[in-house]
Every structure is written in C-alpha cells, then in structure tokens.
XYZ file of C-alpha atoms in Angstrom:
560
model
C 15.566 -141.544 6.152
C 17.605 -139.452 8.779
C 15.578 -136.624 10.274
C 16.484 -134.036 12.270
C 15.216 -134.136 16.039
C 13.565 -131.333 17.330
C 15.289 -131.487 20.900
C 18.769 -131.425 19.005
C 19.338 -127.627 19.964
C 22.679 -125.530 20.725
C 22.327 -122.773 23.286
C 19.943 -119.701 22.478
C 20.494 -117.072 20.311
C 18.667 -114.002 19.011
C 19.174 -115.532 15.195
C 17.570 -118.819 16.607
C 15.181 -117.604 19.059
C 13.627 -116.553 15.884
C 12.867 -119.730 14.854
C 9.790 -122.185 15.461
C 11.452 -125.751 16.282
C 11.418 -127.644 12.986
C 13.072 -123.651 11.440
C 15.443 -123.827 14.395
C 16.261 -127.405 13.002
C 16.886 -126.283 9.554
C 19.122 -123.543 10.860
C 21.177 -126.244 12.840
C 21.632 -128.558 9.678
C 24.721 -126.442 8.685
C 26.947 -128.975 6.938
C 26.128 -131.806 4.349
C 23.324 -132.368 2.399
C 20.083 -131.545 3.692
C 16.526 -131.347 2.658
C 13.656 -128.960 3.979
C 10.430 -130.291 2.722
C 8.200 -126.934 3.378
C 4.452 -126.860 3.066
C 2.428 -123.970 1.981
C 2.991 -120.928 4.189
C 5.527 -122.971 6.752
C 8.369 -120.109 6.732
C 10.751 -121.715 4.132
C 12.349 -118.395 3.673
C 12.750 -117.310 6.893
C 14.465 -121.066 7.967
C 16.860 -121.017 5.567
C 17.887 -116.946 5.841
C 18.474 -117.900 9.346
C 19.864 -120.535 8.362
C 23.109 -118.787 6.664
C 23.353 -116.132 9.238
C 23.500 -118.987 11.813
C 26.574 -120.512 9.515
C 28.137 -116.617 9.433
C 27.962 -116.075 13.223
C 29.616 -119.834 13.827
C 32.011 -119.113 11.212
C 31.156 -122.289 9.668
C 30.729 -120.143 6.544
C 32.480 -117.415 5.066
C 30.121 -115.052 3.316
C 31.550 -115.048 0.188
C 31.357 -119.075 -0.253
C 27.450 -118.949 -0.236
C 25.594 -119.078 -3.067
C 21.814 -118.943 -2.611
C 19.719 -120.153 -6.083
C 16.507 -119.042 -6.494
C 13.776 -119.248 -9.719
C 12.822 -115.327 -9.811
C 14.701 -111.968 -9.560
C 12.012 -111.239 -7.134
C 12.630 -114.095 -4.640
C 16.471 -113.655 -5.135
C 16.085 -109.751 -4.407
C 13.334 -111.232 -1.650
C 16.098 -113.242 -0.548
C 19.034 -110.329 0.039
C 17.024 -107.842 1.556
C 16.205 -110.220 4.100
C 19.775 -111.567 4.958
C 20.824 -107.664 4.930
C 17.887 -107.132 7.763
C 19.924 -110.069 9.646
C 23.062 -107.406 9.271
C 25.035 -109.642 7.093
C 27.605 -108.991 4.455
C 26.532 -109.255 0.902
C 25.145 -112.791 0.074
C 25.241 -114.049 -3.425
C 21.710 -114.534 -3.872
C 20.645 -114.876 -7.879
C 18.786 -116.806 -10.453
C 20.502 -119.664 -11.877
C 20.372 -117.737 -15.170
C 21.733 -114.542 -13.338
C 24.399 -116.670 -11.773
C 25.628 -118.898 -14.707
C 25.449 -115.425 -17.049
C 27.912 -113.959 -14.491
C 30.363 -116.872 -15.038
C 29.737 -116.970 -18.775
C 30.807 -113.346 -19.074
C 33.799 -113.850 -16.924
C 35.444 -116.821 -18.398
C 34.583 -116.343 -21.966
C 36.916 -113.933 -22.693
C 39.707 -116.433 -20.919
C 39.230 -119.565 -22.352
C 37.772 -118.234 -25.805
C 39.384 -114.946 -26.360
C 36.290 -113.439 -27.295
C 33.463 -111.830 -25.754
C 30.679 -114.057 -25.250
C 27.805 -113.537 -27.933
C 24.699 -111.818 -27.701
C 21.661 -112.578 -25.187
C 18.793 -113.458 -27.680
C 16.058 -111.656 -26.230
C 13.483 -113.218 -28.325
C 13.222 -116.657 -30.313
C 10.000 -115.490 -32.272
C 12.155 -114.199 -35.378
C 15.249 -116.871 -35.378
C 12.113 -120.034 -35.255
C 10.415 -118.237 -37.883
C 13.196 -117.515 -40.287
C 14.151 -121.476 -39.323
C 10.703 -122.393 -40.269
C 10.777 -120.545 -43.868
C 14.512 -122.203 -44.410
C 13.208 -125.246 -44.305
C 10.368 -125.258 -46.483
C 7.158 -125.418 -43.958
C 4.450 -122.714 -44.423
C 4.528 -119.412 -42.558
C 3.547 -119.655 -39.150
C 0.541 -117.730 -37.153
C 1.296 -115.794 -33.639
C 0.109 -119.433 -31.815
C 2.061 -122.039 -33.933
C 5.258 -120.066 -33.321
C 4.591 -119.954 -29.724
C 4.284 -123.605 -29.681
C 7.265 -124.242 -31.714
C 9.226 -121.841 -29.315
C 7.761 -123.867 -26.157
C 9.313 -127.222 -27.881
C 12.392 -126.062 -28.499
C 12.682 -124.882 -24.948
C 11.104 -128.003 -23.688
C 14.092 -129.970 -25.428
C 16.960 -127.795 -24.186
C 15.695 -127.372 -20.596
C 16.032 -130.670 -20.193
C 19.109 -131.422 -21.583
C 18.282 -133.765 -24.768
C 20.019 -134.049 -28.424
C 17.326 -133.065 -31.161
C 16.928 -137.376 -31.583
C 16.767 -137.906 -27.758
C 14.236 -135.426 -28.148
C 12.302 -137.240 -30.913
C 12.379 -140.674 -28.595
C 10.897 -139.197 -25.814
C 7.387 -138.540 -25.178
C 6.400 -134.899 -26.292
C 3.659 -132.731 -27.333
C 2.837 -132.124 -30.881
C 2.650 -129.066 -32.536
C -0.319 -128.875 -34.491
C 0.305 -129.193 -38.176
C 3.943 -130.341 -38.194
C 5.403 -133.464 -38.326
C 8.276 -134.403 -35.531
C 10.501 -134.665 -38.682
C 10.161 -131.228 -39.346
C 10.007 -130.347 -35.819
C 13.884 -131.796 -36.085
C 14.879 -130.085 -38.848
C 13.334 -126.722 -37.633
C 15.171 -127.266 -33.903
C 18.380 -127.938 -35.816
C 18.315 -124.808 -38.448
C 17.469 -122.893 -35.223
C 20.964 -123.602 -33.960
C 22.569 -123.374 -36.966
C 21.115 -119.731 -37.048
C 22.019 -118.826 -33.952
C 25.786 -119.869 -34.275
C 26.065 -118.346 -37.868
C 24.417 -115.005 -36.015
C 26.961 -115.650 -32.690
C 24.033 -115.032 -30.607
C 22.615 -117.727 -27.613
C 19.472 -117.905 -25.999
C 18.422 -118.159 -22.149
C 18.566 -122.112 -22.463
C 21.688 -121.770 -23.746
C 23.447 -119.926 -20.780
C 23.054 -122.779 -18.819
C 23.880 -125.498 -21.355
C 27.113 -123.388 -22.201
C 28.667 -123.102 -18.470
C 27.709 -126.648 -17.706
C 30.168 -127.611 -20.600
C 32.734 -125.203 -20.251
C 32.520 -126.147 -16.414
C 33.090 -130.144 -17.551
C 35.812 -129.080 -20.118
C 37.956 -126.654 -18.523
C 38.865 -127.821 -15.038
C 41.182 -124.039 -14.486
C 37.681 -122.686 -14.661
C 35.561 -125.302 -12.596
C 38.156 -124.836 -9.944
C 38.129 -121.553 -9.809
C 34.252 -121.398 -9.340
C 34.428 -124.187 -7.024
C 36.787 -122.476 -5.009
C 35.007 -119.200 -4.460
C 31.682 -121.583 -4.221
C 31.477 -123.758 -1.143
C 28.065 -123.429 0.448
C 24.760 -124.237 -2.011
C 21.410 -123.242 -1.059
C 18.541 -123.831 -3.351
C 15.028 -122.478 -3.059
C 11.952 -123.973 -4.777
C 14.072 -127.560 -5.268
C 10.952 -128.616 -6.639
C 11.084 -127.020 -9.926
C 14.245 -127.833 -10.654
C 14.788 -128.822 -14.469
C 17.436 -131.121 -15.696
C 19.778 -128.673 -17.209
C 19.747 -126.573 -13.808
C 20.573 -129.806 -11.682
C 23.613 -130.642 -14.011
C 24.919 -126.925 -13.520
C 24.351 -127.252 -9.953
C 26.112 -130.763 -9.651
C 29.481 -128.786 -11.645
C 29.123 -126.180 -9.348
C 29.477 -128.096 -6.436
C 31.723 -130.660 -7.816
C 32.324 -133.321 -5.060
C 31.187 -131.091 -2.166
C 28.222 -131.930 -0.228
C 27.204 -128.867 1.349
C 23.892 -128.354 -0.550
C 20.252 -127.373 1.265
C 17.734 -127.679 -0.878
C 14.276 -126.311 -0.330
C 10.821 -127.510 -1.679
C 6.981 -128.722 -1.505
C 6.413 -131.283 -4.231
C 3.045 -130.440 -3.819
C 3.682 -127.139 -5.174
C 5.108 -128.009 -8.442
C 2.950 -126.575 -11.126
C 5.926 -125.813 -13.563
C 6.147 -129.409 -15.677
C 6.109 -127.745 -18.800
C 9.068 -125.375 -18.498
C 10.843 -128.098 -17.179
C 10.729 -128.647 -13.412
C 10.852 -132.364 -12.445
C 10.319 -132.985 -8.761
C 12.071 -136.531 -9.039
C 15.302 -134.291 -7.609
C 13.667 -133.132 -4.426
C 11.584 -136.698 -3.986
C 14.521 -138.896 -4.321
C 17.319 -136.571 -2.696
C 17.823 -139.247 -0.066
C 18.615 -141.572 -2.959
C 21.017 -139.109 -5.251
C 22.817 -137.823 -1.384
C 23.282 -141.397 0.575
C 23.253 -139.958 4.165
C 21.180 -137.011 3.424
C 19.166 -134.869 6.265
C 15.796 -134.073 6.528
C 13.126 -131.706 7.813
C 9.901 -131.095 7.447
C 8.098 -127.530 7.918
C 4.562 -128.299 8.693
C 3.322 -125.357 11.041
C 1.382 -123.255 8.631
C 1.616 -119.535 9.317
C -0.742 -118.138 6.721
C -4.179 -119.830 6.294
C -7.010 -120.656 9.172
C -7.492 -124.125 9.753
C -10.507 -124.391 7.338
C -8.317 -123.776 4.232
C -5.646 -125.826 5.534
C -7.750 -128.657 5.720
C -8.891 -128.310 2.161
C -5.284 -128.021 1.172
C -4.596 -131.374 2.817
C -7.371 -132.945 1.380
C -6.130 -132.438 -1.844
C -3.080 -133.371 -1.618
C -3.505 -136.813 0.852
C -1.598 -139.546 -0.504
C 0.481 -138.208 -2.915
C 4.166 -138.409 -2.942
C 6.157 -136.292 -0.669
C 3.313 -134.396 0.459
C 3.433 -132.094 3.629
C 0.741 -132.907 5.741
C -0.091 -128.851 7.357
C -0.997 -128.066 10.831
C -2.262 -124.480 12.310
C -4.296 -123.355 15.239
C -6.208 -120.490 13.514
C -9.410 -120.019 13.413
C -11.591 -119.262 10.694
C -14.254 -119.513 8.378
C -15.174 -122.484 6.713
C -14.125 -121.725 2.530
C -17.231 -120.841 0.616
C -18.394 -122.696 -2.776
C -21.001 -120.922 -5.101
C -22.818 -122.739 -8.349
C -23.169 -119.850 -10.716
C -25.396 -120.395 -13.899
C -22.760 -119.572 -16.456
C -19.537 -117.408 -16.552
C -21.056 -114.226 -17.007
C -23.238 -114.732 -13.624
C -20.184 -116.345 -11.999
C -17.921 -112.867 -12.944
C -21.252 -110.736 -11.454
C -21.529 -113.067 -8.536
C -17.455 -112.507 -7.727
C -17.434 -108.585 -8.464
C -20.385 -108.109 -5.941
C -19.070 -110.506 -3.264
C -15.255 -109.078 -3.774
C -17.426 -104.832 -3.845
C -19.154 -106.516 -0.382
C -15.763 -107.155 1.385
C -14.338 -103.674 0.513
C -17.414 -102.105 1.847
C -17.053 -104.109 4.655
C -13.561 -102.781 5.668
C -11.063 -105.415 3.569
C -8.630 -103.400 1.593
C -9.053 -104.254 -2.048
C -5.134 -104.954 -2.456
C -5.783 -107.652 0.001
C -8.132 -109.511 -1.860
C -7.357 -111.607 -5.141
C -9.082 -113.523 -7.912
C -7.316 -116.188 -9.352
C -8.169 -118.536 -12.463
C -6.949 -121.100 -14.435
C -6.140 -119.225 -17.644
C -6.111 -115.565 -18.831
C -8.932 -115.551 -21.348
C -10.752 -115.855 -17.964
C -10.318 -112.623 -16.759
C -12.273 -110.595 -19.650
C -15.590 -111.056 -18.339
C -14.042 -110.304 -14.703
C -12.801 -107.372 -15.732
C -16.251 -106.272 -17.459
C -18.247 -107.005 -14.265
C -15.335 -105.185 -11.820
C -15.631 -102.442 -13.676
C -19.667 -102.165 -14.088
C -19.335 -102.765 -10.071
C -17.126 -99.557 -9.363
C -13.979 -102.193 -8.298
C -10.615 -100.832 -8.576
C -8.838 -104.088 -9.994
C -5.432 -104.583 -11.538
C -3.727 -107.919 -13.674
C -1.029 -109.724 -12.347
C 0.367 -110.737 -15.792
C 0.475 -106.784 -17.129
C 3.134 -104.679 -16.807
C 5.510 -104.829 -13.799
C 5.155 -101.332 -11.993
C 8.901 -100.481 -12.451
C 8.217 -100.959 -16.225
C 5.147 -98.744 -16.597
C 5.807 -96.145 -18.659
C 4.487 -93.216 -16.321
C 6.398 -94.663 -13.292
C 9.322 -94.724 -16.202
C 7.978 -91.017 -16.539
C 8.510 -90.135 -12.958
C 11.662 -91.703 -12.158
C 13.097 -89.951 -14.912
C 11.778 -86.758 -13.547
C 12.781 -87.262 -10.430
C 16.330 -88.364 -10.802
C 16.761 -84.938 -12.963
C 15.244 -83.048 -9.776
C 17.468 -85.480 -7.014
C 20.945 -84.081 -9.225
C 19.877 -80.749 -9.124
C 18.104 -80.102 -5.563
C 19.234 -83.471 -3.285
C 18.491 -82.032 -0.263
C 14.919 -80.240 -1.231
C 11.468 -81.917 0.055
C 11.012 -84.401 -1.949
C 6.955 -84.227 -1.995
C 6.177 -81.582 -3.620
C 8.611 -82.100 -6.452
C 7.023 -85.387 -6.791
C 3.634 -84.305 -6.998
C 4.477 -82.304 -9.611
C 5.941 -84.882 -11.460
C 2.548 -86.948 -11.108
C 0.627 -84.476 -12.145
C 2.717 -84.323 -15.284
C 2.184 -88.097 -15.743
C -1.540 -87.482 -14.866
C -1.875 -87.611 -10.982
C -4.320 -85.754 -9.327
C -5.887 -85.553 -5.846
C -8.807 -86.973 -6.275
C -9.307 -89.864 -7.531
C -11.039 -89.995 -11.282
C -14.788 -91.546 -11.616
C -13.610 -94.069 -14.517
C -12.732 -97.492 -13.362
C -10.658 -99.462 -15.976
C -7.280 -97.988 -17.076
C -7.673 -94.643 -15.903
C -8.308 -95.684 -12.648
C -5.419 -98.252 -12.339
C -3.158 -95.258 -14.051
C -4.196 -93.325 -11.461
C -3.723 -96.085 -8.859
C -0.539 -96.479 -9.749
C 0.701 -93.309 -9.355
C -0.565 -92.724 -6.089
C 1.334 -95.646 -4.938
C 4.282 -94.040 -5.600
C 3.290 -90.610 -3.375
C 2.890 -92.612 -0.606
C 5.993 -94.149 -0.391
C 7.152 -90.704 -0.508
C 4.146 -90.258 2.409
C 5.723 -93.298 4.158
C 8.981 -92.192 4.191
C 7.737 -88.807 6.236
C 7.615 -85.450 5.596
C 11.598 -84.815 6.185
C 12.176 -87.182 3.143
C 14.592 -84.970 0.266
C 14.750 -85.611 -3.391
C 17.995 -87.544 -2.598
C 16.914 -90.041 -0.308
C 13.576 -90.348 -2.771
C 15.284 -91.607 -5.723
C 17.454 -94.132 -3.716
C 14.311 -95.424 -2.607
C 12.828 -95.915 -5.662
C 16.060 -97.194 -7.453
C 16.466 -99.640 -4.709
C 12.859 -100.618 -4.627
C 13.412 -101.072 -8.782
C 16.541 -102.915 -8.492
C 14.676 -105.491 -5.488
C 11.536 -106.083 -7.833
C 9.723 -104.161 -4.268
C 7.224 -102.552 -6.253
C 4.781 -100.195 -3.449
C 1.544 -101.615 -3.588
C -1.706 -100.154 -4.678
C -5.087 -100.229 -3.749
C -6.400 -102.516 -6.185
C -7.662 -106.183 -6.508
C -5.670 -108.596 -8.089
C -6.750 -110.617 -10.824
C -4.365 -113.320 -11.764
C -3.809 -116.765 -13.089
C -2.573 -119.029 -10.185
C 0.761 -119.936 -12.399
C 1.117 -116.424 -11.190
C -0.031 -116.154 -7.889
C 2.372 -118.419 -6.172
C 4.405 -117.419 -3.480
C 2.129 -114.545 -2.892
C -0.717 -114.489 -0.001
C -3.684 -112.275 0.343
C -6.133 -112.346 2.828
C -9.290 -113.090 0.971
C -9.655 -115.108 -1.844
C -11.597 -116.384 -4.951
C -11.027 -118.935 -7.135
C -13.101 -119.095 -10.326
C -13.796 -121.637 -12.612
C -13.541 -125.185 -10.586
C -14.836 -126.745 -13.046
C -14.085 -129.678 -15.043
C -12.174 -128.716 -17.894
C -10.259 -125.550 -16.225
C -9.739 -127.004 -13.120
C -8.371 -129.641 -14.211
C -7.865 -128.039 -17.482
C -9.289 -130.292 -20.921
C -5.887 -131.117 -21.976
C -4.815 -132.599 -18.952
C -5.449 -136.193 -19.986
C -2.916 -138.426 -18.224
C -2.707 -139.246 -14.800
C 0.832 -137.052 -14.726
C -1.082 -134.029 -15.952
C -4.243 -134.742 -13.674
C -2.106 -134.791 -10.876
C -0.360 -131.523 -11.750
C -3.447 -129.679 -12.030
C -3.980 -131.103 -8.390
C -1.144 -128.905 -7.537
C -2.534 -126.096 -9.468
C -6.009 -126.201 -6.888
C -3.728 -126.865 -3.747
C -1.460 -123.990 -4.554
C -4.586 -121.429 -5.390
C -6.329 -122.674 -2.218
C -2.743 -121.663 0.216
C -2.649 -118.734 -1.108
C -5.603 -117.481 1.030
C -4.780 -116.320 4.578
C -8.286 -115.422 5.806
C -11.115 -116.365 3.346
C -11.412 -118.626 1.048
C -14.052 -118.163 -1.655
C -14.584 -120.923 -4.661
C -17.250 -121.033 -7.299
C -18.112 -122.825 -10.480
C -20.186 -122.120 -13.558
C -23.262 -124.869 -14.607
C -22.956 -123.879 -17.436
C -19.929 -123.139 -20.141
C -19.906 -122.275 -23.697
C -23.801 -122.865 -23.736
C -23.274 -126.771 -22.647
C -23.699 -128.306 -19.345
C -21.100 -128.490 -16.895
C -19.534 -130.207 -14.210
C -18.068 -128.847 -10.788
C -14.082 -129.745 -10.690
C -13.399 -133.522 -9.121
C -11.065 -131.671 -6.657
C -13.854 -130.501 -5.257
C -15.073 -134.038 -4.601
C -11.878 -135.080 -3.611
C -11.025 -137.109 -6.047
C-alpha cells in the first residue's frame, strides 16, 4: 500500500492553507489513481473540492475535463455551490444517472436516428401488467414492491435474467424464481414494445453504446479526463462498468469513501470496489481522513467501538469534549416514544433549537407512536421521508405567486409581497396552537419569510425569486424550526447536534431479517452511521418490551 506522507507539501496557499494535513494530502494527490478513505465527519467534501481547485490553479486540470460523480442531486448541487465559493468555473458535478442521461440524449439521436425513448417514471404498472401476462395472480401494493426491488436488484448489478437465477437472491413471497424469470423478461419485452426505459436502464444503455461505438466513447473520453467519485463505497456494479468506459485507459480517478458507512447493499452498492482499489489500480495512492470534525470524543469512541476490526475501517480521532452518550431501558414503545418527546421538549426548553435535534429509527412504522407523543408534548416535529420543501404544494403556491409579482414589480420590496402570498397559502404571525400538520404547514412557510428576513430589508421581488429558484434548483431547502424524525437510511450525510436513536433493540437494530453474517454486519453500519451523525449529544434507548413479548437490548450495544 502506497500512502501519502503528511510532510510531502508544496509551498502555501490560501486553497491549501485550508486544509488539515491528511486534506492538504488529498489535495496534493492530483494525478493517478488515488483513494481517500474518510471516516465519519473527517471533511471528505471539503478535501476533495480543494482538491480540484488546487488542480485548476496548477493548471494540471482544465475545468471542463472534470467530472465529479456523486449518489444524490443534493450532494452534487452540495458539491457546485461549494467549488463556485472557491471562484471556479462551472464544474461538472452530477449523479451518475444525471450524467449518463446527458450522454444518452446527446448521442441517441447520432448513432440511432431517433430520439431516445421515454424515462419510465414508475415500474408499478409495466410489473403489474407483466405479472397478469403471464398468468400469476394479481398482486397487492407490497408484492409489487418486492417484485420491483428484484428486478432492480438484477439490473443494478449487471446480470442476465439466468445469471440472476444462479446467484443468491431474496424471494418474493408467493412466487417461484421461475416465474420471477418470466415476469423480469415480459417486463422488458413491455418496455421495448412501449419504447420506454427505466432508471436502470440509462446506465446499462450508455455502458453499451460506450463499448459499441468507439466515435462516441472517444468523444466522451475526450471532453472527460479528470474522475472524481464521492461515496465510492456504494458503488454498484453497473455504475463501476460506466465509470471504467468513461475513463477508458486513463488513470486519473479519486475515489472517495468509508466502508464503514455502507448501508446501501440492497440497491446495489458493493464496497469490494473501494476495499480492493489497490488491487483493481496496481500503484494506487492512499489517504486516510481520520480527524473527526463533528462529534465529541464520547460518540467517537462508540463509533469506533463498533466498527473495530472490520475491513477498511477508519479508526476516528477528535479532541472535543463532551458528554458521555446516554442509554435509557424504556418498558415498551409507547413509554420509549413518551420518554424521547419529554427528553427532546427538555432540550428545547433548555435553549437547543428544535431543528438541531433529530430522532432517528430503524424503520418508518416507528415513527407513529413518535409522532403521537411529540404532538401530546407541544413538539414542533417534521419527517425526513415526506415531502421535499421545494415540492410542497404551498411553497409550490408561493413560488408561483411570487414569480408572477418578480415579472411585474422586480425592483419592489420583496417582503411584503411575500407575506401576502403566505397569508394566501395560510401564513400568519403567530404561530397556530395545533401541533401536527398545521403546525409544520405553518413551519414551513415561515421558513421561507425568513430567507426573505435573511436576505435584509433592501431585498426586491427580483432578487427573491432568484433566491428561491436557485435554492430549488441546489436541493438548499431553508430550514425550519422543527425536529427531525427520520429513518437513519435517511439521515446520512446530515449532522445535528443532539441526537436520539430509538429502538436498539434486537430485531430493529439489527433488524429480524438480517440473518447472515453479511447482513449482521450491515446493520453494524446502520448503528455506526446513526451514532456519527450526532455532533453534541448522543441519546440511545431501547424498549423491554415489544409487541407484548420480552425483549432484548441490541448486541451493538454490547459490542458484539
């Protein structure tokens, strides 16, 4: 293994000066492959924006030849914004899916003369008209999920409908793998006959036309020189082969990643890419980010705890000071939801701002008794898996109100025409006395005056709406004063500064279907990534007893 010295260092500059040493190595790596093996909280982001900017100013890369993968809009539009603070030209910075859909609807019309076909939005209706075709009964909401999730689960990693059949998979209940088959194959038949593809697809289709039309590999691979990958970990099969076309026989690749952090094995992510990228790139740097800049040393040492030993793991290191995290035996759920909502109603009375404080959980059904004893306690609380705030239909409401006012009065105050336009949507000063929806409605609305607040008292209609496009377009939604409840699938790669984690019990946490020692081991990852995302407190708690039957407190908690 070849690692990058921390004493290797060019002369100081403001991009590098920004840097912690290991970062400031990262930034330095600016040819071949390299590796950045990042722990929780360790400034991945920051390294490898730096990281590019340092290439720009050495004029070891040209802007355009960068292309920066990420696995969310948000972390791409995360991603941007930050190499635009750095005053850099535009950055390609998109989703594999954005990126490959891009190329698709570039080169299609080319090399097929056609436009490329439709985006399937949904698979719900082409599975179950493939189910009916081939004779098995009508499926409910949750077998069609599952026979969606398999037919993903095949394509994302790359296998023929009988490589699919040879490999280890899960069942769905009530059909045989032969009819799994023939349902998987009269869904492609339907989707050709109805020239539509589906988000699998997009990246299945440029891989081949990238292997079978060398005028347009070239041409990508000549506007593409410089790969930078975030989240490496989570990589899926189908997404390395695109990326290995991409690059062609280039080398310039940094990818990013904590195995410990990958918690997405059933969409597909296989952390064999990041673990054995020393193996696949003979010659291959590496760094590791250990300083953690997010949690106090109390919940860093419960992070490394769980994760000592296994493969690839980052061990963390921090110098802040904090308390120790707390663990609470509750009697059952219901007293474990009560127990949270008056511990989370203590901190807000104590000064914590409620949209600094999260509850995370294993699974949703977990958040109905939450939200029951939030609301009985007077907490303002909102979901994490609900409806993004760009997408709410009175922010929808607003925009569309204040877009009309921007074209017709740009350079009036922007306030009070946007007050009006809450109050329309159901604003008003005062907070109302319901907690539940009303109160997040209303939450949410007041979010948006005061980014109009923010902005000062100069702001005009004009500069309003680019704010709020721009904020739309970068997935920056404002932030409201509410807790958030969320699953941890969720919550990573956000931070709050207290914490609770619910359920550690055996059987959520790990989860009852988690059988093998693969699965065991990714639940592992599940408790290590809910316990990093604490910055201050760190608050855990288990129920004796579930479903009316004794239970036990999670193994992780043991540290087993």
């Amino acid at each position: 293994m070849t690692r990058v010295e921390d004493s290797m260092r060019p002369a100081a500059t403001a991009t590098l000066d920004a840097l912690d040493p290991r970062q400031r190595a990262v930034a330095e790596a600016l040819t071949g492959p390299v590796r950045v093996l990042a722990g929780a909280g360790t400034g991945k982001t920051r390294a490898i924006t730096h990281r590019i900017a340092w290439g720009i100013e050495q004029q070891v890369y040209q802007p355009q030849s960068v292309l920066a993968l990420t696995f969310t809009s948000k972390a791409a539009a995360e991603l941007r914004l930050r190499l635009a603070h750095l005053g850099l030209p535009p950055v390609a910075a998109r989703t594999f899916h954005a990126a490959a859909l891009a190329q698709l609807r570039h080169f299609w019309p080319r090399t097929l003369g056609a436009q490329l076909p439709r985006l399937l939005s949904s698979k719900a209706a082409v599975i179950a008209e493939a189910v009916h075709a081939v004779g098995l009964p009508e499926p409910d909401t949750a077998t069609l999920r599952d026979l969606a999730a398999q037919v993903e689960w095949r394509k994302v990693r790359a296998l023929t409908v009988d490589q699919y059949l040879a490999t280890p998979h899960r069942q769905v209940h009530g059909v045989a793998d032969e009819q799994m088959a023939a349902v998987m194959l009269r869904y492609e038949r339907l989707k050709d006959d109805r020239r539509v593809i589906d988000f699998e697809d997009v990246l299945l289709t440029l891989t081949g036309m990238l292997r079978q039309e060398p005028a347009v590999a070239d041409e990508v691979r000549d506007q593409y020189r410089i790969f930078v990958v975030d989240e490496y970990q989570d990589v899926s099969p189908v997404q390395h082969d695109l990326l290995r076309e991409w690059m062609g026989r280039r080398r310039d690749l940094c990818v990013v990643g904590d195995p410990s952090q990958t918690i997405y094995s059933f969409s597909g992510a296989d952390p064999r890419y990041l673990l054995d990228f020393e193996q696949e790139f003979v010659g291959a740097q590496t760094v590791e980010l250990t300083h953690n800049y997010r949690s106090s040393a109390p919940i860093v040492s419960l992070a490394n705890a769980a994760m000592q030993g296994r493969p690839g793991a980052v061990r963390l290191e921090t110098d802040v000071a904090g308390p120790p995290p707390q663990l609470a035996a509750c009697a059952d759920e219901t007293d474990e939801a009560q127990h949270v909502a008056r511990a989370v109603a203590a901190q807000i009375a104590g000064g914590a701002s409620p949209r600094e404080i999260a509850v995370l959980m294993r699974v949703n059904s977990q958040t109905a008794r939450l939200e029951q004893a939030f609301t009985q306690a007077g907490v303002p609380f909102a979901l994490r898996n609900a409806t993004p705030f760009f997408a709410r239909r009175e922010i929808v409401d607003v925009m569309l109100l204040i877009g009309v006012a921007a074209a017709e009065q740009p350079s009036a105050a922007a306030l009070p025409a946007l007050e009006r336009a809450l109050t329309e949507a159901g604003w008003s000063p005062t907070p109302p006395a319901e907690a539940g929806e009303v109160r997040e409605r209303w939450q949410t609305l007041e979010a948006l005056r005061r980014v109009c607040i923010d902005a000062g008292e100069q702001t005009t209609l004009a500069a309003l709406h680019r704010e709020l496009l721009e904020r739309r377009e970068q997935q920056h939604p404002p932030t409201t004063e509410t807790v958030t409840l969320s699953t941890v699938h969720a919550a990573k790669g956000l931070e709050w500064d207290h914490v609770h984690v619910i359920g550690v019990n055996e059987g959520l946490l790990p989860i009852s279907t988690a059988t093998t020692e693969a699965e065991i081991d990714e639940e592992r990852r599940l408790f290590y990534v809910a316990v990093t995302r604490a910055r201050r407190t760190l608050h855990l708690s288990y129920a004796e007893r579930s479903g009316g039957r004794a239970a036990q407190r999670s193994r992780f908690l043991e540290g087993r």
